[in-house]
Amino acid sequence: MKNMGTMLMREDPFEEIVMGNTALVRAMIEAGTRVVTSYPGSPTPEIATAIGSIPREDRSFYFEFSTNEKVATEVAFGAAVNGHLSTVFFKSVGLNVASDTFVQLSLMNIIGGMVVVLGDDPGANSSQNEQDNRHFAHMSYTPLLEPSNPSEVYTFYKEAARLAREYHMPVILRLTTHVCHAKEKVAFSALMPTRPDDIPRFDAANGPYIPLTAEALIKKREAIRKLAEVERVAADSNLNQLIDNQNRRRGIITMGLPYLSLMDVLEKASEKPDILKLGFVYPIPGKIVEAFVRSHDEVKILEELDNILEKDIKSLAYDAGLKTRIMGKMDPEAWVGEYTSDKVQDVLVDTWPDMLDVRNPEAVLPEVVLDRPPQMCPGCGHRSAFHAIKKALSSQDITVADIGCHTLGYLPPYEMGQVMMCMGASPGIGSGLSLFNRSRKVVVFMGDSTFFHAGLPGILNSVFNQHPITLILMENGTTAMTGHQDHAAVGENFNGPTNKVPVRQVLEGLGVKHIYEVDTYQQSKLTEHVKTAVQNPEFSVVIARHPCMLKFTRKARRKPGYQAKQVHIDQALCNQVYDCVASFGCPTFTRHKDGTVTINQDLCIGDGSCLQTCPTQAIEKPR
Ligand SMILES: Cc1ncc(C[n+]2csc(CCOP(=O)(O)OP(=O)(O)O)c2C)c(N)n1
């Protein structure tokens, strides 16, 4: 890590193999970015890892994980109207949370410039949907640039920052999962010394910054005018690339990851179409696109997810009276999933069946990878919690999941969580489920980071409107699923120690009267608390607490003298009831063909949370 930090701050030009997320941080430094904010979410957390590898005193910008994406956007905006180039980054669905603020950005005179880095997730690798955030660019009059590899992440960010500064506007840099995580050798420039100052440049006269009624319309016109200027910049930009294969019959307009996959697939093609690869995705460089379409008989638009370029290009061609045949999404599958090479091959075969010889086995790239269903780690407090909570609930009760590691409770053997939507939604959904429902108790789950992120309004609503649901707050002291980022109850932030804001105090402040607290390893006590809570006719909360054991054991392993411990099974006592495997479900237990159960030494962390699950006490304490 330290080496990464040293590399990122090098002053001479250098080349290094890095991830897209790491290349981005170097670009931020070179561009003179002063304030960076985020809320964690895949595929972007490694951006923060790279930032964290630079010792704080050497970092040329301020960074924070804010409590959610909306707040992160507001902090970055505030810094930018104070004259500092700023950047906010988060995952695809983070933009839904940030959107109330985000859509206003282009209406503001952002004197310092602001880059919004989006980590979209085609394929829903680690998201609850695969939304295409290019729509937001259209809706908010915000330019959008999209790189396709780490080198482009580096150059495109610098261009986005330049535009943002020059036009005092927000610029979106849209990354996708593969672009964030791909590694390649990137050639970095020298680091020019900058002279950052601490002068607050906010001046209301640069505004107005209060977009009310008539002012909002004036500002909208201004945003549209700036967009037209950016389109002129786009027309001359070398972020768009023309690959001239001297083929006037067939052309492809593409962008981002699909471009890389296309280059792979075309290696095997009998005919190479001309290619226009767009770096400016919104606004599209109209002049270039029109000329390309005009000069080909057929043009294929190759884009992942939605048909956004297709619509823009077809309307442009219609207005220009072009006769070219333009082909976009041709079947429903073309809207779904990542445009990896095999997918792009399928799409091209549908378009021009004669161009690719799919009978050639080398041209087909499928690789069989066995499914690895997600599961909770050995020792996870959530497992103990679900095991205990299940005993307290009836099969008629309705359970609502939220987002985080605890979502995995919906899987067998626990099957806790029958509905889930997005972060912080569980109390609201649960409240709705409790209406016209006197017979089936509603129990909702939520993690502690989510509690601070978007949970509070739903909880407050349950108190305010007296919804008789039970919330089980799964407090593990971290934002576990995205890599252990701190939250407000931890007592640490990205930059060091800070005041703890205990969950219980916040709940009390929100007016929750019935709060029960228990460590999840105390399974019988937790079962009793949940039984009591669900009988309560008012809104109640059970704080089911246990530190994230992955975080805990990682820390412990770093300590000198650490010795791994494991539980053991006394085969003489084991009656082969299989509660450890079937209802507790820790992956450490292995059931063999002969019926015996043993411990997987590589997995067991010796936490002993399983001891109480064995009716014959065959599981022995860790040693
Ligand atoms: C709006 C939004 N932002 C970020 C994420 C990414 N994300 C998925 S799970 C999660 C962590 C939730 O942490 P916590 O609630 O503490 O649950 P834990 O994983 O610790 O059980 C985050 C941030 C998301 N899904 N949606």
XYZ file of C-alpha atoms and ligand atoms in Angstrom:
649
model
C 0.000 0.000 0.000
C 2.719 2.425 0.967
C 4.409 1.737 -2.371
C 1.216 2.624 -4.170
C 1.107 5.916 -2.276
C 4.723 6.707 -3.182
C 4.038 5.806 -6.822
C 0.979 8.046 -6.962
C 2.974 11.046 -5.723
C 6.015 10.569 -8.037
C 7.179 13.802 -9.661
C 8.922 12.394 -12.747
C 7.019 10.793 -15.632
C 6.658 7.028 -15.163
C 4.849 3.943 -16.393
C 3.090 1.499 -14.134
C 0.545 -1.317 -14.368
C -2.473 -0.048 -12.458
C -6.234 -0.458 -12.145
C -8.561 2.124 -13.628
C -9.473 3.173 -10.096
C -5.808 3.830 -9.248
C -5.100 5.708 -12.497
C -7.993 7.984 -11.592
C -6.332 9.060 -8.342
C -3.119 10.054 -10.124
C -5.234 12.085 -12.557
C -6.935 13.845 -9.640
C -3.552 14.777 -8.208
C -2.195 16.053 -11.541
C -5.363 18.032 -12.228
C -5.034 19.891 -8.923
C -8.237 18.496 -7.389
C -8.603 19.865 -3.843
C -11.656 18.093 -2.427
C -12.830 14.519 -3.066
C -15.848 12.887 -1.440
C -17.634 9.568 -1.695
C -19.891 6.972 -0.146
C -18.646 3.409 -0.655
C -20.093 1.122 -3.315
C -18.723 -1.246 -5.921
C -17.015 -0.764 -8.371
C -15.483 2.382 -6.838
C -14.135 1.638 -3.302
C -10.589 0.974 -4.584
C -10.407 4.653 -5.492
C -10.465 5.314 -1.756
C -7.969 2.509 -1.151
C -5.562 4.236 -3.532
C -6.178 7.582 -1.828
C -5.623 5.955 1.581
C -2.257 4.596 0.420
C -0.934 8.176 0.308
C 0.029 9.333 3.810
C -2.393 12.047 4.832
C 0.307 14.710 5.131
C 1.408 14.030 1.531
C -2.096 14.038 0.044
C -2.706 17.052 -2.145
C -6.454 16.961 -1.539
C -8.972 16.479 1.230
C -10.943 13.229 1.122
C -13.929 12.036 3.107
C -16.471 9.263 3.078
C -19.645 11.208 3.701
C -22.734 9.633 5.271
C -24.377 9.079 1.874
C -24.010 10.014 -1.784
C -26.261 13.038 -1.565
C -24.246 14.546 1.255
C -21.015 13.659 -0.563
C -22.276 15.548 -3.637
C -23.222 18.537 -1.506
C -19.817 18.667 0.206
C -18.068 18.532 -3.182
C -20.409 21.204 -4.568
C -19.821 23.477 -1.565
C -16.069 23.159 -2.014
C -16.355 23.881 -5.745
C -18.404 27.064 -5.350
C -15.724 28.128 -2.931
C -13.253 27.909 -5.811
C -11.767 24.429 -5.295
C -11.821 21.810 -8.036
C -13.751 18.945 -6.515
C -14.799 15.394 -7.300
C -17.441 13.087 -5.928
C -17.487 9.388 -6.755
C -19.922 6.591 -6.031
C -21.611 3.563 -7.513
C -24.460 3.470 -10.037
C -27.403 3.439 -7.629
C -25.645 6.068 -5.529
C -26.795 8.566 -8.112
C -30.412 7.832 -7.210
C -29.653 8.934 -3.660
C -27.629 11.948 -4.814
C -30.007 12.927 -7.579
C -31.979 15.638 -5.789
C -28.744 17.567 -5.446
C -27.080 16.279 -8.583
C -29.750 17.511 -11.022
C -29.267 21.057 -9.723
C -25.520 21.142 -10.295
C -25.622 22.207 -13.934
C -27.798 25.183 -12.964
C -25.024 26.549 -10.772
C -21.968 28.606 -11.593
C -19.470 26.152 -10.135
C -16.444 28.398 -10.158
C -13.955 25.730 -9.079
C -15.320 23.015 -11.390
C -16.683 19.659 -10.307
C -16.243 16.140 -11.697
C -18.826 13.495 -10.840
C -17.299 10.023 -11.204
C -19.933 7.323 -11.625
C -19.226 3.633 -11.231
C -21.942 1.991 -13.303
C -22.365 -1.740 -13.030
C -23.537 -3.423 -16.259
C -24.199 -7.047 -15.411
C -25.272 -6.087 -11.858
C -22.096 -7.731 -10.528
C -22.551 -6.077 -7.157
C -25.726 -4.030 -7.437
C -29.435 -4.592 -7.186
C -29.955 -3.441 -10.801
C -27.903 -2.457 -13.857
C -29.229 1.051 -14.392
C -27.697 3.112 -17.150
C -26.706 6.452 -15.674
C -26.148 8.025 -19.075
C -29.845 8.915 -18.795
C -28.975 11.318 -15.985
C -26.626 13.248 -18.247
C -29.492 14.021 -20.618
C -31.887 14.842 -17.850
C -29.511 17.211 -16.069
C -27.741 18.868 -19.064
C -24.413 17.522 -17.856
C -21.590 16.492 -20.228
C -20.535 12.860 -19.927
C -17.198 11.354 -20.916
C -16.630 7.612 -20.930
C -13.213 5.921 -20.997
C -12.731 2.285 -21.915
C -9.472 1.411 -20.141
C -7.203 2.661 -17.312
C -5.087 4.865 -19.616
C -8.231 6.598 -20.765
C -9.516 6.900 -17.199
C -6.365 8.928 -16.534
C -6.568 11.182 -19.597
C -10.359 11.528 -19.593
C -10.467 12.656 -15.959
C -7.955 15.410 -16.720
C -10.072 16.549 -19.660
C -13.232 16.407 -17.542
C -11.516 18.533 -14.894
C -10.350 21.033 -17.531
C -13.850 21.407 -18.935
C -15.430 21.629 -15.487
C -13.039 24.412 -14.550
C -13.308 26.317 -17.794
C -17.097 26.228 -18.050
C -17.752 26.305 -14.290
C -19.919 23.252 -14.587
C -20.252 19.645 -13.481
C -18.841 16.999 -15.822
C -19.604 13.289 -15.473
C -16.856 10.730 -15.914
C -18.735 7.462 -16.329
C -16.787 4.331 -15.488
C -18.104 0.787 -15.586
C -17.088 -2.210 -13.505
C -14.550 -3.590 -15.977
C -12.992 -0.208 -16.612
C -12.581 0.409 -12.862
C -11.036 -2.978 -12.225
C -9.063 -3.650 -15.425
C -5.284 -3.305 -15.118
C -2.883 -2.103 -17.771
C 0.345 -0.180 -18.136
C -0.404 3.525 -17.994
C 2.089 6.235 -18.989
C 1.820 9.002 -16.397
C 3.055 12.546 -16.957
C 5.320 14.522 -14.664
C 3.663 16.061 -11.644
C 3.730 19.826 -12.073
C 4.099 21.670 -8.792
C 0.841 23.431 -7.969
C 0.404 26.185 -5.465
C -2.837 25.383 -3.713
C -4.070 28.130 -1.457
C -6.630 28.294 1.308
C -8.433 31.363 0.055
C -12.228 31.053 0.342
C -13.522 32.372 -2.987
C -17.237 32.000 -2.438
C -19.064 35.110 -3.591
C -22.854 35.214 -3.896
C -22.308 37.603 -6.817
C -20.985 34.617 -8.828
C -24.495 33.204 -8.578
C -27.280 33.681 -8.012
C -27.130 30.375 -6.233
C -30.808 30.370 -5.277
C -32.573 28.826 -8.265
C -36.152 29.824 -7.553
C -38.976 30.270 -10.075
C -37.870 32.574 -12.911
C -34.236 32.167 -11.894
C -34.491 28.384 -12.371
C -35.511 28.933 -16.018
C -32.714 31.422 -16.659
C -30.290 28.902 -15.234
C -31.702 26.099 -17.343
C -31.115 28.201 -20.491
C -27.570 28.852 -19.356
C -26.961 25.112 -18.777
C -28.201 24.345 -22.304
C -25.969 27.074 -23.721
C -22.921 25.640 -21.959
C -23.802 22.214 -23.278
C -23.766 23.553 -26.844
C -20.281 24.966 -26.195
C -19.133 21.605 -24.908
C -20.478 19.973 -28.061
C -18.177 22.232 -30.065
C -15.259 21.164 -27.875
C -16.282 17.524 -28.376
C -16.189 17.910 -32.158
C -12.457 18.703 -32.057
C -11.539 16.419 -29.223
C -9.074 13.586 -29.589
C -11.056 11.691 -26.961
C -13.134 10.538 -29.940
C -11.286 8.181 -32.283
C -11.865 7.227 -35.889
C -10.480 3.862 -36.961
C -10.535 3.947 -40.720
C -10.532 0.442 -42.186
C -11.440 1.801 -45.623
C -14.855 0.194 -45.392
C -17.537 2.541 -46.660
C -20.157 -0.172 -46.589
C -20.198 -0.854 -42.871
C -19.388 1.281 -39.855
C -19.737 0.870 -36.095
C -20.205 3.662 -33.558
C -19.276 2.537 -30.069
C -17.829 3.607 -26.714
C -16.442 2.358 -23.391
C -16.019 -1.339 -22.716
C -17.930 -2.482 -25.838
C -15.152 -0.886 -27.885
C -12.494 -3.132 -26.299
C -14.644 -6.215 -26.791
C -15.252 -5.199 -30.393
C -11.518 -5.011 -31.059
C -11.185 -8.546 -29.654
C -13.985 -9.915 -31.785
C -12.842 -8.216 -34.986
C -9.526 -10.067 -34.841
C -11.485 -13.064 -36.116
C -13.729 -11.201 -38.556
C -13.599 -11.640 -42.298
C -14.402 -7.955 -42.800
C -13.354 -4.977 -40.681
C -15.915 -2.195 -40.490
C -14.828 1.405 -39.895
C -15.162 2.369 -36.255
C -16.035 5.641 -34.566
C -15.271 5.337 -30.868
C -16.841 8.122 -28.855
C -15.175 9.510 -25.737
C -17.746 12.291 -25.514
C -20.989 10.420 -25.019
C -23.072 13.421 -24.086
C -23.367 15.690 -25.869
C -22.358 13.587 -28.860
C -20.040 15.386 -31.286
C -22.779 15.934 -33.860
C -20.587 16.986 -36.784
C -18.316 13.957 -36.530
C -21.150 11.515 -36.014
C -23.116 12.931 -38.929
C -20.133 12.717 -41.264
C -19.489 9.119 -40.222
C -23.086 8.043 -40.707
C -23.333 9.858 -44.028
C -20.275 8.124 -45.418
C -21.469 4.542 -44.721
C -24.267 2.409 -46.142
C -24.960 0.742 -42.809
C -24.010 1.824 -39.297
C -24.270 -0.351 -36.207
C -24.539 1.371 -32.807
C -22.760 -0.858 -30.314
C -23.565 0.185 -26.757
C -24.051 -1.599 -23.446
C -27.390 -1.442 -21.596
C -29.846 1.116 -22.973
C -30.178 2.543 -26.499
C -29.055 6.041 -25.626
C -26.541 6.663 -28.406
C -28.905 4.937 -30.808
C -31.690 7.416 -30.091
C -29.376 10.430 -30.292
C -27.815 9.251 -33.551
C -31.087 8.238 -35.213
C -32.634 11.605 -34.454
C -29.536 13.399 -35.736
C -29.635 11.321 -38.947
C -33.340 12.009 -39.393
C -32.818 15.755 -39.018
C -29.970 15.633 -41.530
C -32.089 13.619 -43.996
C -29.558 10.762 -44.122
C -30.474 7.525 -45.861
C -27.962 5.309 -44.050
C -29.387 2.199 -42.421
C -28.761 2.614 -38.688
C -29.008 -0.489 -36.547
C -29.187 -0.401 -32.774
C -30.589 -2.883 -30.286
C -32.041 -5.700 -32.338
C -33.345 -8.087 -29.711
C -34.320 -7.834 -26.030
C -31.141 -9.590 -24.847
C -29.084 -6.768 -26.339
C -30.335 -4.533 -23.483
C -29.066 -6.811 -20.742
C -25.649 -7.538 -19.262
C -22.028 -6.586 -19.839
C -20.743 -6.300 -23.385
C -17.925 -8.770 -22.938
C -16.366 -10.228 -26.095
C -18.758 -13.172 -26.345
C -21.738 -10.878 -25.993
C -20.442 -8.442 -28.611
C -19.838 -11.367 -30.907
C -23.482 -12.435 -30.531
C -24.671 -8.903 -31.197
C -22.540 -8.609 -34.348
C -23.644 -11.996 -35.656
C -27.247 -10.833 -35.325
C -26.372 -7.671 -37.238
C -24.094 -8.937 -39.999
C -24.210 -12.746 -40.016
C -21.709 -12.956 -42.872
C -19.007 -10.993 -41.078
C -18.043 -13.453 -38.352
C -17.468 -17.152 -38.752
C -19.074 -18.394 -35.550
C -18.495 -21.977 -36.574
C -14.859 -21.340 -35.877
C -14.550 -22.592 -32.271
C -11.771 -20.089 -31.619
C -14.173 -17.281 -32.328
C -16.449 -18.414 -29.514
C -15.209 -17.403 -26.124
C -17.458 -18.940 -23.478
C -15.672 -20.222 -20.415
C -17.385 -22.402 -17.872
C -17.013 -20.977 -14.386
C -18.849 -22.693 -11.593
C -21.302 -20.555 -9.650
C -20.007 -19.371 -6.311
C -23.100 -18.332 -4.381
C -22.427 -15.514 -1.921
C -22.400 -16.450 1.741
C -21.618 -14.997 5.127
C -18.068 -15.436 6.437
C -17.198 -17.922 9.188
C -17.898 -16.260 12.536
C -20.194 -13.631 11.019
C -22.429 -12.180 13.717
C -25.262 -11.964 11.212
C -25.309 -15.783 10.966
C -25.717 -16.165 14.732
C -28.381 -13.484 14.622
C -30.438 -15.103 11.868
C -30.122 -18.510 13.502
C -31.497 -17.080 16.756
C -34.108 -14.782 15.198
C -35.603 -17.567 13.111
C -36.471 -19.366 16.348
C -38.437 -16.328 17.531
C -40.584 -15.833 14.434
C -43.549 -17.720 13.073
C -43.805 -18.834 9.475
C -46.583 -16.270 8.996
C -44.403 -13.283 9.938
C -43.246 -11.101 7.070
C -39.550 -10.216 6.886
C -38.051 -7.330 4.922
C -34.361 -7.234 4.062
C -32.149 -4.217 3.442
C -28.816 -3.835 1.678
C -25.553 -5.151 3.140
C -23.908 -8.423 4.159
C -27.030 -9.184 6.200
C -29.021 -9.333 2.961
C -27.534 -12.825 2.601
C -29.903 -13.899 5.359
C -32.534 -14.347 2.638
C -30.697 -17.478 1.481
C -31.319 -20.901 2.986
C -31.095 -22.041 5.690
C -32.206 -18.766 7.347
C -34.611 -17.367 4.743
C -34.988 -14.076 6.571
C -35.963 -11.344 4.149
C -38.705 -11.773 1.571
C -38.598 -8.296 0.006
C -35.670 -5.937 -0.615
C -35.171 -2.802 -2.647
C -32.448 -0.353 -1.833
C -30.502 1.120 1.064
C -32.675 2.218 3.963
C -35.948 1.071 2.397
C -36.837 -1.671 4.882
C -38.733 0.362 7.544
C -40.836 2.115 4.910
C -41.655 -1.097 3.046
C -42.349 -2.836 6.365
C -44.657 -0.021 7.443
C -46.678 -0.409 4.266
C -46.866 -4.171 4.790
C -48.216 -3.597 8.294
C -51.237 -1.632 7.040
C -54.528 -3.576 6.963
C -52.591 -6.397 8.553
C -53.463 -7.368 12.123
C -52.329 -10.939 11.977
C -48.857 -11.052 10.463
C -46.050 -9.266 12.270
C -43.607 -7.395 10.071
C -39.924 -7.631 10.972
C -37.399 -5.545 9.045
C -33.604 -5.735 8.993
C -30.997 -3.022 8.516
C -27.211 -2.643 8.869
C -25.552 0.146 10.826
C -23.978 1.965 7.871
C -27.338 1.925 6.112
C -28.918 3.253 9.301
C -26.924 6.474 8.928
C -27.025 6.507 5.114
C -30.757 6.421 4.392
C -32.317 4.544 7.272
C -33.145 7.443 9.568
C -36.113 8.953 7.659
C -37.882 5.564 7.380
C -37.361 4.842 11.062
C -38.573 8.288 12.034
C -41.608 7.748 9.845
C -42.409 4.508 11.683
C -42.244 6.384 14.991
C -44.150 9.425 13.716
C -46.919 7.433 12.040
C -46.949 4.681 14.667
C -46.279 1.675 12.468
C -46.147 -1.409 14.708
C -43.152 -3.100 13.092
C -39.955 -4.464 14.616
C -36.612 -3.330 13.250
C -33.604 -5.556 13.822
C -30.540 -3.383 13.559
C -27.586 -5.559 12.624
C -24.757 -3.538 14.145
C -21.352 -4.875 13.158
C -19.392 -1.664 13.602
C -18.526 -1.122 9.946
C -19.749 -0.883 6.359
C -18.866 -4.511 5.816
C -20.061 -5.395 2.365
C -18.088 -2.719 0.560
C -14.809 -3.294 2.385
C -15.031 -2.032 5.979
C -15.387 1.690 5.622
C -16.070 3.579 8.853
C -19.430 5.118 9.674
C -20.643 7.589 12.257
C -20.898 5.093 15.144
C -17.317 3.829 14.773
C -15.338 6.689 16.319
C -12.984 6.889 13.326
C -13.340 8.505 9.930
C -11.099 8.239 6.870
C -8.751 10.826 8.325
C -8.501 9.724 11.963
C -10.365 9.588 15.267
C -13.699 11.370 15.563
C -16.662 11.460 17.949
C -18.780 8.326 18.106
C -22.469 8.732 17.426
C -23.961 5.618 19.087
C -26.859 4.006 17.261
C -28.869 3.701 20.474
C -28.629 7.419 21.220
C -29.803 8.266 17.726
C -32.748 5.874 18.050
C -33.684 7.466 21.360
C -33.378 10.876 19.760
C -35.777 9.764 17.033
C -38.299 8.902 19.740
C -38.021 5.088 19.695
C -39.340 3.886 23.060
C -38.744 0.146 22.899
C -35.106 -0.731 22.320
C -33.510 -4.091 23.146
C -29.772 -4.664 22.825
C -27.851 -7.913 22.653
C -24.659 -9.430 21.296
C -25.658 -11.836 18.529
C -23.415 -14.582 19.891
C -25.832 -14.747 22.861
C -28.336 -16.567 20.742
C -30.940 -17.549 23.408
C -31.054 -13.996 24.726
C -31.483 -12.649 21.198
C -34.323 -15.114 20.551
C -36.037 -13.922 23.753
C -35.595 -10.234 22.876
C -37.064 -10.740 19.423
C -40.033 -12.658 20.896
C -40.690 -9.762 23.269
C -40.194 -7.116 20.586
C -42.574 -8.667 18.076
C -45.286 -8.869 20.718
C -44.988 -5.143 21.337
C -47.872 -3.311 19.626
C -45.631 -0.275 19.051
C -42.556 0.273 16.878
C -39.649 -1.579 18.461
C -35.975 -2.047 17.717
C -33.628 -4.907 18.574
C -29.985 -3.924 18.238
C -28.314 -7.221 17.306
C -24.646 -6.406 17.740
C -21.421 -8.229 16.995
C -18.264 -6.867 15.371
C -17.634 -7.895 11.782
C -15.388 -10.916 12.302
C -13.616 -10.560 8.976
C -12.446 -7.106 10.025
C -11.709 -8.313 13.552
C -9.642 -11.364 12.521
C -7.751 -9.410 9.868
C -6.660 -6.975 12.576
C -5.850 -9.762 15.031
C -3.712 -11.585 12.458
C -1.485 -8.538 12.115
C -0.627 -8.624 15.825
C 2.666 -10.332 16.775
C 2.188 -13.760 18.336
C -1.241 -14.293 16.773
C -2.175 -17.956 16.767
C -5.084 -19.250 14.739
C -7.594 -21.317 16.715
C -10.259 -23.714 15.570
C -13.196 -25.539 17.100
C -13.162 -29.341 17.057
C -15.805 -31.990 16.731
C -15.873 -34.798 19.248
C -16.952 -37.605 16.941
C -17.991 -39.741 19.951
C -20.578 -37.103 20.930
C -21.772 -36.238 17.434
C -25.206 -37.764 16.803
C -25.237 -36.525 13.214
C -28.213 -34.247 13.790
C -26.589 -31.732 11.413
C -27.902 -28.533 13.011
C -24.413 -27.070 12.493
C -24.645 -27.703 8.749
C -28.342 -27.458 8.040
C -29.658 -24.671 10.258
C -26.550 -22.745 11.402
C -24.911 -23.139 8.013
C -21.325 -22.085 8.724
C -19.222 -22.999 5.653
C -16.568 -24.350 8.039
C -18.565 -27.533 8.636
C -18.088 -30.254 6.054
C -20.478 -33.175 5.894
C -18.875 -36.266 4.386
C -20.404 -39.126 2.437
C -20.052 -41.449 5.443
C -22.213 -39.044 7.491
C -19.445 -37.581 9.655
C -18.984 -33.831 10.030
C -15.544 -32.232 10.260
C -14.138 -28.721 10.489
C -12.430 -27.086 7.519
C -9.194 -25.879 9.093
C -8.702 -23.248 6.398
C -12.002 -21.572 7.133
C -12.661 -21.868 10.877
C -11.632 -18.757 12.805
C -12.286 -20.327 16.209
C -14.927 -17.796 17.201
C -17.033 -20.523 18.828
C -20.381 -19.001 17.820
C -21.391 -22.496 16.678
C -20.915 -24.183 20.067
C -24.438 -23.416 21.231
C -26.008 -24.774 18.068
C -25.122 -28.421 18.736
C -27.788 -30.268 20.762
C -25.262 -32.905 21.902
C -22.422 -30.465 22.671
C -20.181 -32.269 20.215
C -18.499 -29.033 19.114
C -15.555 -28.372 21.397
C -14.195 -24.965 22.350
C -11.492 -23.508 20.144
C -7.937 -24.472 21.030
C -27.270 3.863 -2.680
C -26.251 2.811 -2.446
N -25.024 3.182 -2.075
C -24.088 2.256 -1.847
C -24.383 0.937 -2.003
C -23.324 -0.085 -1.818
N -23.520 -0.887 -0.599
C -24.012 -2.136 -0.670
S -24.045 -2.859 0.803
C -23.421 -1.531 1.561
C -23.011 -1.572 2.998
C -24.037 -1.616 3.942
O -23.408 -1.588 5.199
P -24.226 -1.947 6.461
O -25.568 -1.379 6.352
O -23.461 -1.586 7.677
O -24.370 -3.530 6.354
P -23.194 -4.651 6.469
O -22.690 -4.904 5.096
O -22.145 -4.137 7.380
O -23.913 -5.848 7.001
C -23.185 -0.514 0.663
C -22.610 0.761 1.009
C -25.689 0.598 -2.426
N -26.060 -0.665 -2.650
N -26.596 1.549 -2.627
